[in-house]
Amino acid sequence: MPRKLGQHFLVRQAILERIADAACEGATPRVIEIGPGRGALTRHLLSRTEELHAIELDDLLASYLDTEFRADSRFHLHRGDVLQIDLAQWGPAAITGNLPYYITSPIVERFLALDEGFPRAVFLVQKEVADRLRASPGNRDYGFLSVRTQLFCNVELILKAPPSAFAPPPKVDSAVVRLTRRTNVPENVKSIVQFASRCFAQKRKTVRNNLRGFYDSRVIDSLPEAGLRAEQISVQQLIELQAKLDGITKTGSAAR
Ligand code: SAM
């Protein structure tokens, strides 16, 4: 089997079971599976849900899945690119998949952009990406991806998967993470994401230096925490820093 489209098939049953358990915890009437391949995970999901929407780009694999699962009325196959399909049409649902690693980030982004109808995603990803998704401040993996993800979700490590769990084995270690959507996502989350991206623009620079050009220098200089680098600041501290900067800026312009 060619390694195109990130095709590394999971063969370790214990891992497949644990992914399906993590995705279908509690009552999960509907599941979306990204990249079902030859249906290794699909089988475990079908025994835990009432309706499964599986999205597969590879035509040969899609035809195989169609033959294999056609008789199961819970199974719905969608041929196409997950990045071109509107996932919101199947909410409420849990989302899962042994992801094609070449498009992990845009898939995570699409999940984050959905709403509370999609309370969790359980993804098998490259271990390095899992580390970045769940990193805390001060850790070398902590960066904009961690902040953006953790603004929307709690991130849990479910398990680590060695290359030998796949056929063919990938060159990297893998891990399963569960993203559980927060119920208290701030209303202005889009502007916080933009603020965070500015703070992390140059990792080695202080927040103060990264934000010059966006705020009055006197305002930034008045806040001691702006003297830290973004990688040292927690998600909550970033939210508070933006609120302070915007608050002072607004009060200042009102006073002028
Ligand atoms: N779930 C299977 C398993 O664990 O054995 C296969 C996982 S394999 C890592 C990734 C799967 O995603 C492949 O079946 C591949 O064809 C499919 N895929 C790759 N790019 C895709 C895309 N843009 N949209 C949907 N599926 C895609």
PDB file of C-alpha atoms and ligand atoms in Angstrom:
ATOM      1  CA  MET A   1       0.000   0.000   0.000  1.00  0.00           C
ATOM      2  CA  PRO A   2       1.542   3.353  -0.993  1.00  0.00           C
ATOM      3  CA  ARG A   3       2.141   5.830   1.816  1.00  0.00           C
ATOM      4  CA  LYS A   4       0.249   8.579   0.025  1.00  0.00           C
ATOM      5  CA  LEU A   5      -2.438  10.522   1.888  1.00  0.00           C
ATOM      6  CA  GLY A   6      -0.853   9.685   5.254  1.00  0.00           C
ATOM      7  CA  GLN A   7      -1.997   6.076   4.977  1.00  0.00           C
ATOM      8  CA  HIS A   8      -0.655   4.282   8.051  1.00  0.00           C
ATOM      9  CA  PHE A   9      -3.262   1.790   9.185  1.00  0.00           C
ATOM     10  CA  LEU A  10      -3.711   1.014  12.862  1.00  0.00           C
ATOM     11  CA  VAL A  11      -3.414  -2.699  13.516  1.00  0.00           C
ATOM     12  CA  ARG A  12      -3.257  -2.880  17.321  1.00  0.00           C
ATOM     13  CA  GLN A  13      -6.729  -3.821  18.527  1.00  0.00           C
ATOM     14  CA  ALA A  14      -6.241  -2.586  22.108  1.00  0.00           C
ATOM     15  CA  ILE A  15      -5.503   0.920  20.795  1.00  0.00           C
ATOM     16  CA  LEU A  16      -8.487   0.868  18.448  1.00  0.00           C
ATOM     17  CA  GLU A  17     -10.732  -0.140  21.378  1.00  0.00           C
ATOM     18  CA  ARG A  18      -9.419   2.691  23.535  1.00  0.00           C
ATOM     19  CA  ILE A  19      -9.910   5.313  20.811  1.00  0.00           C
ATOM     20  CA  ALA A  20     -13.496   4.164  20.291  1.00  0.00           C
ATOM     21  CA  ASP A  21     -14.138   4.184  24.057  1.00  0.00           C
ATOM     22  CA  ALA A  22     -12.705   7.705  24.414  1.00  0.00           C
ATOM     23  CA  ALA A  23     -14.734   9.006  21.448  1.00  0.00           C
ATOM     24  CA  CYS A  24     -18.005   7.363  22.492  1.00  0.00           C
ATOM     25  CA  GLU A  25     -17.891   7.882  26.238  1.00  0.00           C
ATOM     26  CA  GLY A  26     -21.412   8.075  27.671  1.00  0.00           C
ATOM     27  CA  ALA A  27     -24.240   8.143  25.135  1.00  0.00           C
ATOM     28  CA  THR A  28     -22.904   9.168  21.720  1.00  0.00           C
ATOM     29  CA  PRO A  29     -25.686   8.725  19.163  1.00  0.00           C
ATOM     30  CA  ARG A  30     -23.682  10.167  16.252  1.00  0.00           C
ATOM     31  CA  VAL A  31     -19.995  10.012  15.327  1.00  0.00           C
ATOM     32  CA  ILE A  32     -17.985  11.497  12.450  1.00  0.00           C
ATOM     33  CA  GLU A  33     -14.884   9.509  11.488  1.00  0.00           C
ATOM     34  CA  ILE A  34     -12.146  11.211   9.474  1.00  0.00           C
ATOM     35  CA  GLY A  35     -10.117   8.909   7.202  1.00  0.00           C
ATOM     36  CA  PRO A  36     -11.625   5.487   7.957  1.00  0.00           C
ATOM     37  CA  GLY A  37      -9.144   3.737   5.627  1.00  0.00           C
ATOM     38  CA  ARG A  38     -10.043   0.040   5.612  1.00  0.00           C
ATOM     39  CA  GLY A  39     -12.452   0.422   8.535  1.00  0.00           C
ATOM     40  CA  ALA A  40     -10.244  -0.754  11.416  1.00  0.00           C
ATOM     41  CA  LEU A  41     -11.584   1.929  13.795  1.00  0.00           C
ATOM     42  CA  THR A  42     -14.966   2.061  12.056  1.00  0.00           C
ATOM     43  CA  ARG A  43     -15.848  -1.432  13.311  1.00  0.00           C
ATOM     44  CA  HIS A  44     -15.243  -0.424  16.925  1.00  0.00           C
ATOM     45  CA  LEU A  45     -17.191   2.809  16.528  1.00  0.00           C
ATOM     46  CA  LEU A  46     -20.186   1.112  14.932  1.00  0.00           C
ATOM     47  CA  SER A  47     -20.692  -1.071  18.000  1.00  0.00           C
ATOM     48  CA  ARG A  48     -20.817   2.094  20.183  1.00  0.00           C
ATOM     49  CA  THR A  49     -23.004   4.515  18.209  1.00  0.00           C
ATOM     50  CA  GLU A  50     -26.265   4.680  16.274  1.00  0.00           C
ATOM     51  CA  GLU A  51     -25.063   6.720  13.281  1.00  0.00           C
ATOM     52  CA  LEU A  52     -21.562   6.974  11.832  1.00  0.00           C
ATOM     53  CA  HIS A  53     -20.519   9.417   9.097  1.00  0.00           C
ATOM     54  CA  ALA A  54     -17.192   8.357   7.617  1.00  0.00           C
ATOM     55  CA  ILE A  55     -15.250  10.682   5.281  1.00  0.00           C
ATOM     56  CA  GLU A  56     -12.657   9.053   3.006  1.00  0.00           C
ATOM     57  CA  LEU A  57     -10.737  10.743   0.193  1.00  0.00           C
ATOM     58  CA  ASP A  58      -9.140   7.660  -1.374  1.00  0.00           C
ATOM     59  CA  ASP A  59     -11.499   6.230  -3.986  1.00  0.00           C
ATOM     60  CA  LEU A  60     -10.242   2.655  -3.729  1.00  0.00           C
ATOM     61  CA  LEU A  61     -10.583   2.628   0.057  1.00  0.00           C
ATOM     62  CA  ALA A  62     -14.012   4.269  -0.176  1.00  0.00           C
ATOM     63  CA  SER A  63     -15.181   1.509  -2.538  1.00  0.00           C
ATOM     64  CA  TYR A  64     -13.795  -1.125  -0.155  1.00  0.00           C
ATOM     65  CA  LEU A  65     -15.646   0.492   2.788  1.00  0.00           C
ATOM     66  CA  ASP A  66     -18.834   0.718   0.757  1.00  0.00           C
ATOM     67  CA  THR A  67     -18.740  -3.033   0.081  1.00  0.00           C
ATOM     68  CA  GLU A  68     -17.716  -3.899   3.628  1.00  0.00           C
ATOM     69  CA  PHE A  69     -20.302  -1.832   5.518  1.00  0.00           C
ATOM     70  CA  ARG A  70     -23.122  -1.351   2.986  1.00  0.00           C
ATOM     71  CA  ALA A  71     -25.412  -3.688   4.903  1.00  0.00           C
ATOM     72  CA  ASP A  72     -25.086  -1.702   8.132  1.00  0.00           C
ATOM     73  CA  SER A  73     -27.760   1.038   8.209  1.00  0.00           C
ATOM     74  CA  ARG A  74     -25.746   2.978  10.829  1.00  0.00           C
ATOM     75  CA  PHE A  75     -22.879   3.496   8.371  1.00  0.00           C
ATOM     76  CA  HIS A  76     -22.867   6.524   6.022  1.00  0.00           C
ATOM     77  CA  LEU A  77     -19.922   6.930   3.663  1.00  0.00           C
ATOM     78  CA  HIS A  78     -18.916  10.339   2.289  1.00  0.00           C
ATOM     79  CA  ARG A  79     -16.321  10.335  -0.459  1.00  0.00           C
ATOM     80  CA  GLY A  80     -14.198  13.462  -0.461  1.00  0.00           C
ATOM     81  CA  ASP A  81     -11.733  15.746   1.270  1.00  0.00           C
ATOM     82  CA  VAL A  82     -12.535  16.359   4.942  1.00  0.00           C
ATOM     83  CA  LEU A  83     -11.307  19.946   4.503  1.00  0.00           C
ATOM     84  CA  GLN A  84     -13.949  20.591   1.824  1.00  0.00           C
ATOM     85  CA  ILE A  85     -16.912  19.010   3.614  1.00  0.00           C
ATOM     86  CA  ASP A  86     -19.182  20.946   5.972  1.00  0.00           C
ATOM     87  CA  LEU A  87     -18.971  18.925   9.212  1.00  0.00           C
ATOM     88  CA  ALA A  88     -21.624  21.108  10.900  1.00  0.00           C
ATOM     89  CA  GLN A  89     -24.342  19.338   8.861  1.00  0.00           C
ATOM     90  CA  TRP A  90     -23.977  16.240  11.093  1.00  0.00           C
ATOM     91  CA  GLY A  91     -24.129  17.859  14.522  1.00  0.00           C
ATOM     92  CA  PRO A  92     -24.544  17.030  17.285  1.00  0.00           C
ATOM     93  CA  ALA A  93     -21.740  14.484  17.012  1.00  0.00           C
ATOM     94  CA  ALA A  94     -18.389  13.361  18.377  1.00  0.00           C
ATOM     95  CA  ILE A  95     -15.485  13.504  15.917  1.00  0.00           C
ATOM     96  CA  THR A  96     -12.666  10.997  15.732  1.00  0.00           C
ATOM     97  CA  GLY A  97     -10.026   9.526  13.471  1.00  0.00           C
ATOM     98  CA  ASN A  98      -6.559   8.221  12.989  1.00  0.00           C
ATOM     99  CA  LEU A  99      -5.702  11.414  11.144  1.00  0.00           C
ATOM    100  CA  PRO A 100      -3.721  11.834   7.952  1.00  0.00           C
ATOM    101  CA  TYR A 101      -0.794  13.671   9.589  1.00  0.00           C
ATOM    102  CA  TYR A 102      -0.171  16.013   6.652  1.00  0.00           C
ATOM    103  CA  ILE A 103      -3.414  17.885   7.451  1.00  0.00           C
ATOM    104  CA  THR A 104      -3.593  17.569  11.259  1.00  0.00           C
ATOM    105  CA  SER A 105      -3.547  21.333  11.950  1.00  0.00           C
ATOM    106  CA  PRO A 106      -6.340  22.300   9.548  1.00  0.00           C
ATOM    107  CA  ILE A 107      -8.475  19.408  10.870  1.00  0.00           C
ATOM    108  CA  VAL A 108      -7.979  20.572  14.477  1.00  0.00           C
ATOM    109  CA  GLU A 109      -8.800  24.124  13.337  1.00  0.00           C
ATOM    110  CA  ARG A 110     -12.026  22.948  11.733  1.00  0.00           C
ATOM    111  CA  PHE A 111     -13.029  21.172  14.924  1.00  0.00           C
ATOM    112  CA  LEU A 112     -12.314  24.292  17.017  1.00  0.00           C
ATOM    113  CA  ALA A 113     -14.433  26.395  14.646  1.00  0.00           C
ATOM    114  CA  LEU A 114     -17.502  24.194  15.266  1.00  0.00           C
ATOM    115  CA  ASP A 115     -19.889  24.862  18.164  1.00  0.00           C
ATOM    116  CA  GLU A 116     -21.068  23.085  21.323  1.00  0.00           C
ATOM    117  CA  GLY A 117     -22.956  20.578  19.119  1.00  0.00           C
ATOM    118  CA  PHE A 118     -19.492  18.997  18.770  1.00  0.00           C
ATOM    119  CA  PRO A 119     -18.441  18.481  22.392  1.00  0.00           C
ATOM    120  CA  ARG A 120     -15.351  16.358  21.781  1.00  0.00           C
ATOM    121  CA  ALA A 121     -12.810  15.105  19.303  1.00  0.00           C
ATOM    122  CA  VAL A 122     -10.525  12.130  19.794  1.00  0.00           C
ATOM    123  CA  PHE A 123      -7.624  12.222  17.354  1.00  0.00           C
ATOM    124  CA  LEU A 124      -4.638  10.007  16.756  1.00  0.00           C
ATOM    125  CA  VAL A 125      -1.870  12.439  15.808  1.00  0.00           C
ATOM    126  CA  GLN A 126       1.900  12.679  15.655  1.00  0.00           C
ATOM    127  CA  LYS A 127       3.182  12.611  19.257  1.00  0.00           C
ATOM    128  CA  GLU A 128       5.002  15.895  18.746  1.00  0.00           C
ATOM    129  CA  VAL A 129       1.700  17.568  17.810  1.00  0.00           C
ATOM    130  CA  ALA A 130      -0.049  15.983  20.831  1.00  0.00           C
ATOM    131  CA  ASP A 131       2.695  17.466  23.037  1.00  0.00           C
ATOM    132  CA  ARG A 132       2.141  20.916  21.552  1.00  0.00           C
ATOM    133  CA  LEU A 133      -1.644  20.727  21.851  1.00  0.00           C
ATOM    134  CA  ARG A 134      -1.528  20.029  25.590  1.00  0.00           C
ATOM    135  CA  ALA A 135       1.639  21.883  26.667  1.00  0.00           C
ATOM    136  CA  SER A 136       1.677  24.282  29.645  1.00  0.00           C
ATOM    137  CA  PRO A 137       3.564  27.586  29.941  1.00  0.00           C
ATOM    138  CA  GLY A 138       7.287  27.209  30.502  1.00  0.00           C
ATOM    139  CA  ASN A 139       7.348  23.917  28.577  1.00  0.00           C
ATOM    140  CA  ARG A 140       9.347  23.986  25.329  1.00  0.00           C
ATOM    141  CA  ASP A 141       6.293  22.706  23.384  1.00  0.00           C
ATOM    142  CA  TYR A 142       4.040  25.538  24.579  1.00  0.00           C
ATOM    143  CA  GLY A 143       3.156  27.922  21.765  1.00  0.00           C
ATOM    144  CA  PHE A 144       0.366  29.480  19.763  1.00  0.00           C
ATOM    145  CA  LEU A 145      -1.113  26.047  18.852  1.00  0.00           C
ATOM    146  CA  SER A 146      -1.381  25.199  22.594  1.00  0.00           C
ATOM    147  CA  VAL A 147      -3.060  28.505  23.430  1.00  0.00           C
ATOM    148  CA  ARG A 148      -5.449  28.488  20.492  1.00  0.00           C
ATOM    149  CA  THR A 149      -6.528  24.916  21.258  1.00  0.00           C
ATOM    150  CA  GLN A 150      -6.770  25.358  25.035  1.00  0.00           C
ATOM    151  CA  LEU A 151      -8.900  28.500  24.636  1.00  0.00           C
ATOM    152  CA  PHE A 152     -11.590  26.215  23.236  1.00  0.00           C
ATOM    153  CA  CYS A 153     -10.855  22.832  24.800  1.00  0.00           C
ATOM    154  CA  ASN A 154      -9.409  20.781  27.611  1.00  0.00           C
ATOM    155  CA  VAL A 155      -6.755  18.543  26.123  1.00  0.00           C
ATOM    156  CA  GLU A 156      -6.092  15.070  27.566  1.00  0.00           C
ATOM    157  CA  LEU A 157      -3.529  12.484  26.541  1.00  0.00           C
ATOM    158  CA  ILE A 158      -5.351   9.162  26.133  1.00  0.00           C
ATOM    159  CA  LEU A 159      -2.395   6.997  25.058  1.00  0.00           C
ATOM    160  CA  LYS A 160       0.896   6.873  23.188  1.00  0.00           C
ATOM    161  CA  ALA A 161       1.232   4.659  20.118  1.00  0.00           C
ATOM    162  CA  PRO A 162       4.593   3.373  18.843  1.00  0.00           C
ATOM    163  CA  PRO A 163       5.283   2.958  15.097  1.00  0.00           C
ATOM    164  CA  SER A 164       4.804  -0.831  15.504  1.00  0.00           C
ATOM    165  CA  ALA A 165       1.062  -0.269  16.121  1.00  0.00           C
ATOM    166  CA  PHE A 166       0.671   0.642  12.413  1.00  0.00           C
ATOM    167  CA  ALA A 167       1.097  -0.974   9.024  1.00  0.00           C
ATOM    168  CA  PRO A 168       3.164   0.352   7.401  1.00  0.00           C
ATOM    169  CA  PRO A 169       4.885   1.863  10.477  1.00  0.00           C
ATOM    170  CA  PRO A 170       5.297   5.665  10.351  1.00  0.00           C
ATOM    171  CA  LYS A 171       8.730   7.196  11.054  1.00  0.00           C
ATOM    172  CA  VAL A 172       7.410   9.059  14.121  1.00  0.00           C
ATOM    173  CA  ASP A 173       5.747   8.236  17.439  1.00  0.00           C
ATOM    174  CA  SER A 174       2.028   8.893  17.709  1.00  0.00           C
ATOM    175  CA  ALA A 175      -0.456   9.686  20.465  1.00  0.00           C
ATOM    176  CA  VAL A 176      -4.203   9.859  20.978  1.00  0.00           C
ATOM    177  CA  VAL A 177      -5.596  13.077  22.435  1.00  0.00           C
ATOM    178  CA  ARG A 178      -9.099  13.972  23.490  1.00  0.00           C
ATOM    179  CA  LEU A 179     -10.216  17.581  23.015  1.00  0.00           C
ATOM    180  CA  THR A 180     -13.238  18.340  25.196  1.00  0.00           C
ATOM    181  CA  ARG A 181     -14.924  21.618  24.301  1.00  0.00           C
ATOM    182  CA  ARG A 182     -15.110  24.098  27.167  1.00  0.00           C
ATOM    183  CA  THR A 183     -18.521  25.380  28.144  1.00  0.00           C
ATOM    184  CA  ASN A 184     -17.041  28.772  29.093  1.00  0.00           C
ATOM    185  CA  VAL A 185     -15.330  29.845  25.863  1.00  0.00           C
ATOM    186  CA  PRO A 186     -15.034  33.674  26.099  1.00  0.00           C
ATOM    187  CA  GLU A 187     -17.422  35.556  23.806  1.00  0.00           C
ATOM    188  CA  ASN A 188     -14.558  37.539  22.262  1.00  0.00           C
ATOM    189  CA  VAL A 189     -12.491  34.397  21.613  1.00  0.00           C
ATOM    190  CA  LYS A 190     -11.680  35.435  18.026  1.00  0.00           C
ATOM    191  CA  SER A 191     -10.027  38.632  19.170  1.00  0.00           C
ATOM    192  CA  ILE A 192      -8.153  36.715  21.919  1.00  0.00           C
ATOM    193  CA  VAL A 193      -6.828  34.290  19.291  1.00  0.00           C
ATOM    194  CA  GLN A 194      -5.639  37.251  17.217  1.00  0.00           C
ATOM    195  CA  PHE A 195      -4.035  38.841  20.299  1.00  0.00           C
ATOM    196  CA  ALA A 196      -2.290  35.538  21.160  1.00  0.00           C
ATOM    197  CA  SER A 197      -0.954  35.183  17.608  1.00  0.00           C
ATOM    198  CA  ARG A 198       0.576  38.666  17.921  1.00  0.00           C
ATOM    199  CA  CYS A 199       2.098  37.828  21.317  1.00  0.00           C
ATOM    200  CA  PHE A 200       3.722  34.677  19.864  1.00  0.00           C
ATOM    201  CA  ALA A 201       4.755  36.321  16.580  1.00  0.00           C
ATOM    202  CA  GLN A 202       8.450  36.074  17.545  1.00  0.00           C
ATOM    203  CA  LYS A 203       8.872  33.484  20.291  1.00  0.00           C
ATOM    204  CA  ARG A 204      12.147  34.889  21.620  1.00  0.00           C
ATOM    205  CA  LYS A 205      10.835  38.435  21.961  1.00  0.00           C
ATOM    206  CA  THR A 206       8.906  39.749  24.956  1.00  0.00           C
ATOM    207  CA  VAL A 207       5.180  40.272  24.606  1.00  0.00           C
ATOM    208  CA  ARG A 208       5.870  44.000  24.891  1.00  0.00           C
ATOM    209  CA  ASN A 209       8.092  43.965  21.806  1.00  0.00           C
ATOM    210  CA  ASN A 210       5.725  41.760  19.835  1.00  0.00           C
ATOM    211  CA  LEU A 211       2.830  44.106  20.584  1.00  0.00           C
ATOM    212  CA  ARG A 212       4.552  47.352  19.616  1.00  0.00           C
ATOM    213  CA  GLY A 213       2.655  48.760  16.681  1.00  0.00           C
ATOM    214  CA  PHE A 214      -0.663  47.469  18.004  1.00  0.00           C
ATOM    215  CA  TYR A 215      -0.824  49.445  21.292  1.00  0.00           C
ATOM    216  CA  ASP A 216       0.532  52.751  22.544  1.00  0.00           C
ATOM    217  CA  SER A 217       4.049  52.119  23.929  1.00  0.00           C
ATOM    218  CA  ARG A 218       3.252  53.901  27.219  1.00  0.00           C
ATOM    219  CA  VAL A 219       0.296  51.572  27.774  1.00  0.00           C
ATOM    220  CA  ILE A 220       2.343  48.410  27.117  1.00  0.00           C
ATOM    221  CA  ASP A 221       5.274  49.674  29.195  1.00  0.00           C
ATOM    222  CA  SER A 222       2.966  50.242  32.185  1.00  0.00           C
ATOM    223  CA  LEU A 223       2.233  46.483  32.500  1.00  0.00           C
ATOM    224  CA  PRO A 224       5.048  44.417  34.073  1.00  0.00           C
ATOM    225  CA  GLU A 225       3.674  41.105  32.717  1.00  0.00           C
ATOM    226  CA  ALA A 226       4.224  42.414  29.177  1.00  0.00           C
ATOM    227  CA  GLY A 227       7.943  42.074  29.941  1.00  0.00           C
ATOM    228  CA  LEU A 228       7.591  38.265  29.810  1.00  0.00           C
ATOM    229  CA  ARG A 229       7.813  36.131  26.700  1.00  0.00           C
ATOM    230  CA  ALA A 230       4.471  34.680  25.522  1.00  0.00           C
ATOM    231  CA  GLU A 231       5.742  31.132  26.151  1.00  0.00           C
ATOM    232  CA  GLN A 232       5.862  31.995  29.896  1.00  0.00           C
ATOM    233  CA  ILE A 233       2.252  33.231  30.081  1.00  0.00           C
ATOM    234  CA  SER A 234      -0.793  31.004  30.725  1.00  0.00           C
ATOM    235  CA  VAL A 235      -3.952  31.127  28.616  1.00  0.00           C
ATOM    236  CA  GLN A 236      -5.813  32.860  31.459  1.00  0.00           C
ATOM    237  CA  GLN A 237      -3.026  35.443  31.889  1.00  0.00           C
ATOM    238  CA  LEU A 238      -3.115  36.186  28.154  1.00  0.00           C
ATOM    239  CA  ILE A 239      -6.874  36.761  28.347  1.00  0.00           C
ATOM    240  CA  GLU A 240      -6.382  39.101  31.315  1.00  0.00           C
ATOM    241  CA  LEU A 241      -3.510  40.946  29.653  1.00  0.00           C
ATOM    242  CA  GLN A 242      -5.578  41.644  26.552  1.00  0.00           C
ATOM    243  CA  ALA A 243      -8.498  42.836  28.684  1.00  0.00           C
ATOM    244  CA  LYS A 244      -6.173  45.206  30.591  1.00  0.00           C
ATOM    245  CA  LEU A 245      -4.533  46.578  27.431  1.00  0.00           C
ATOM    246  CA  ASP A 246      -7.873  47.113  25.706  1.00  0.00           C
ATOM    247  CA  GLY A 247      -9.365  48.586  28.898  1.00  0.00           C
ATOM    248  CA  ILE A 248      -6.531  51.109  29.347  1.00  0.00           C
ATOM    249  CA  THR A 249      -6.513  51.948  25.632  1.00  0.00           C
ATOM    250  CA  LYS A 250     -10.279  52.590  25.606  1.00  0.00           C
ATOM    251  CA  THR A 251     -10.230  54.626  28.839  1.00  0.00           C
ATOM    252  CA  GLY A 252      -7.267  56.593  27.502  1.00  0.00           C
ATOM    253  CA  SER A 253      -8.960  57.421  24.215  1.00  0.00           C
ATOM    254  CA  ALA A 254     -12.200  58.340  26.033  1.00  0.00           C
ATOM    255  CA  ALA A 255     -10.247  60.708  28.321  1.00  0.00           C
ATOM    256  CA  ARG A 256      -8.499  62.375  25.401  1.00  0.00           C
TER     257      ARG A 256
HETATM  258  N1  SAM B   1      -8.507   4.947  10.132  1.00  0.00           N
HETATM  259  C1  SAM B   1      -7.647   4.063   9.380  1.00  0.00           C
HETATM  260  C2  SAM B   1      -6.809   3.226  10.312  1.00  0.00           C
HETATM  261  O1  SAM B   1      -6.589   3.649  11.453  1.00  0.00           O
HETATM  262  O2  SAM B   1      -6.353   2.161   9.929  1.00  0.00           O
HETATM  263  C3  SAM B   1      -6.774   4.836   8.375  1.00  0.00           C
HETATM  264  C4  SAM B   1      -5.971   5.969   8.931  1.00  0.00           C
HETATM  265  S1  SAM B   1      -4.764   6.663   7.828  1.00  0.00           S
HETATM  266  C5  SAM B   1      -3.608   7.353   8.962  1.00  0.00           C
HETATM  267  C6  SAM B   1      -5.514   8.156   7.229  1.00  0.00           C
HETATM  268  C7  SAM B   1      -6.722   7.971   6.319  1.00  0.00           C
HETATM  269  O3  SAM B   1      -7.197   9.270   5.929  1.00  0.00           O
HETATM  270  C8  SAM B   1      -6.439   7.212   5.041  1.00  0.00           C
HETATM  271  O4  SAM B   1      -7.462   6.282   4.825  1.00  0.00           O
HETATM  272  C9  SAM B   1      -6.459   8.295   3.939  1.00  0.00           C
HETATM  273  O5  SAM B   1      -6.860   7.805   2.684  1.00  0.00           O
HETATM  274  C10 SAM B   1      -7.469   9.257   4.518  1.00  0.00           C
HETATM  275  N2  SAM B   1      -7.309  10.654   4.064  1.00  0.00           N
HETATM  276  C11 SAM B   1      -6.177  11.286   3.713  1.00  0.00           C
HETATM  277  N3  SAM B   1      -6.428  12.557   3.383  1.00  0.00           N
HETATM  278  C12 SAM B   1      -7.762  12.741   3.547  1.00  0.00           C
HETATM  279  C13 SAM B   1      -8.627  13.853   3.376  1.00  0.00           C
HETATM  280  N4  SAM B   1      -8.167  15.033   2.968  1.00  0.00           N
HETATM  281  N5  SAM B   1      -9.960  13.689   3.614  1.00  0.00           N
HETATM  282  C14 SAM B   1     -10.443  12.488   4.036  1.00  0.00           C
HETATM  283  N6  SAM B   1      -9.663  11.400   4.211  1.00  0.00           N
HETATM  284  C15 SAM B   1      -8.340  11.517   3.974  1.00  0.00           C
END
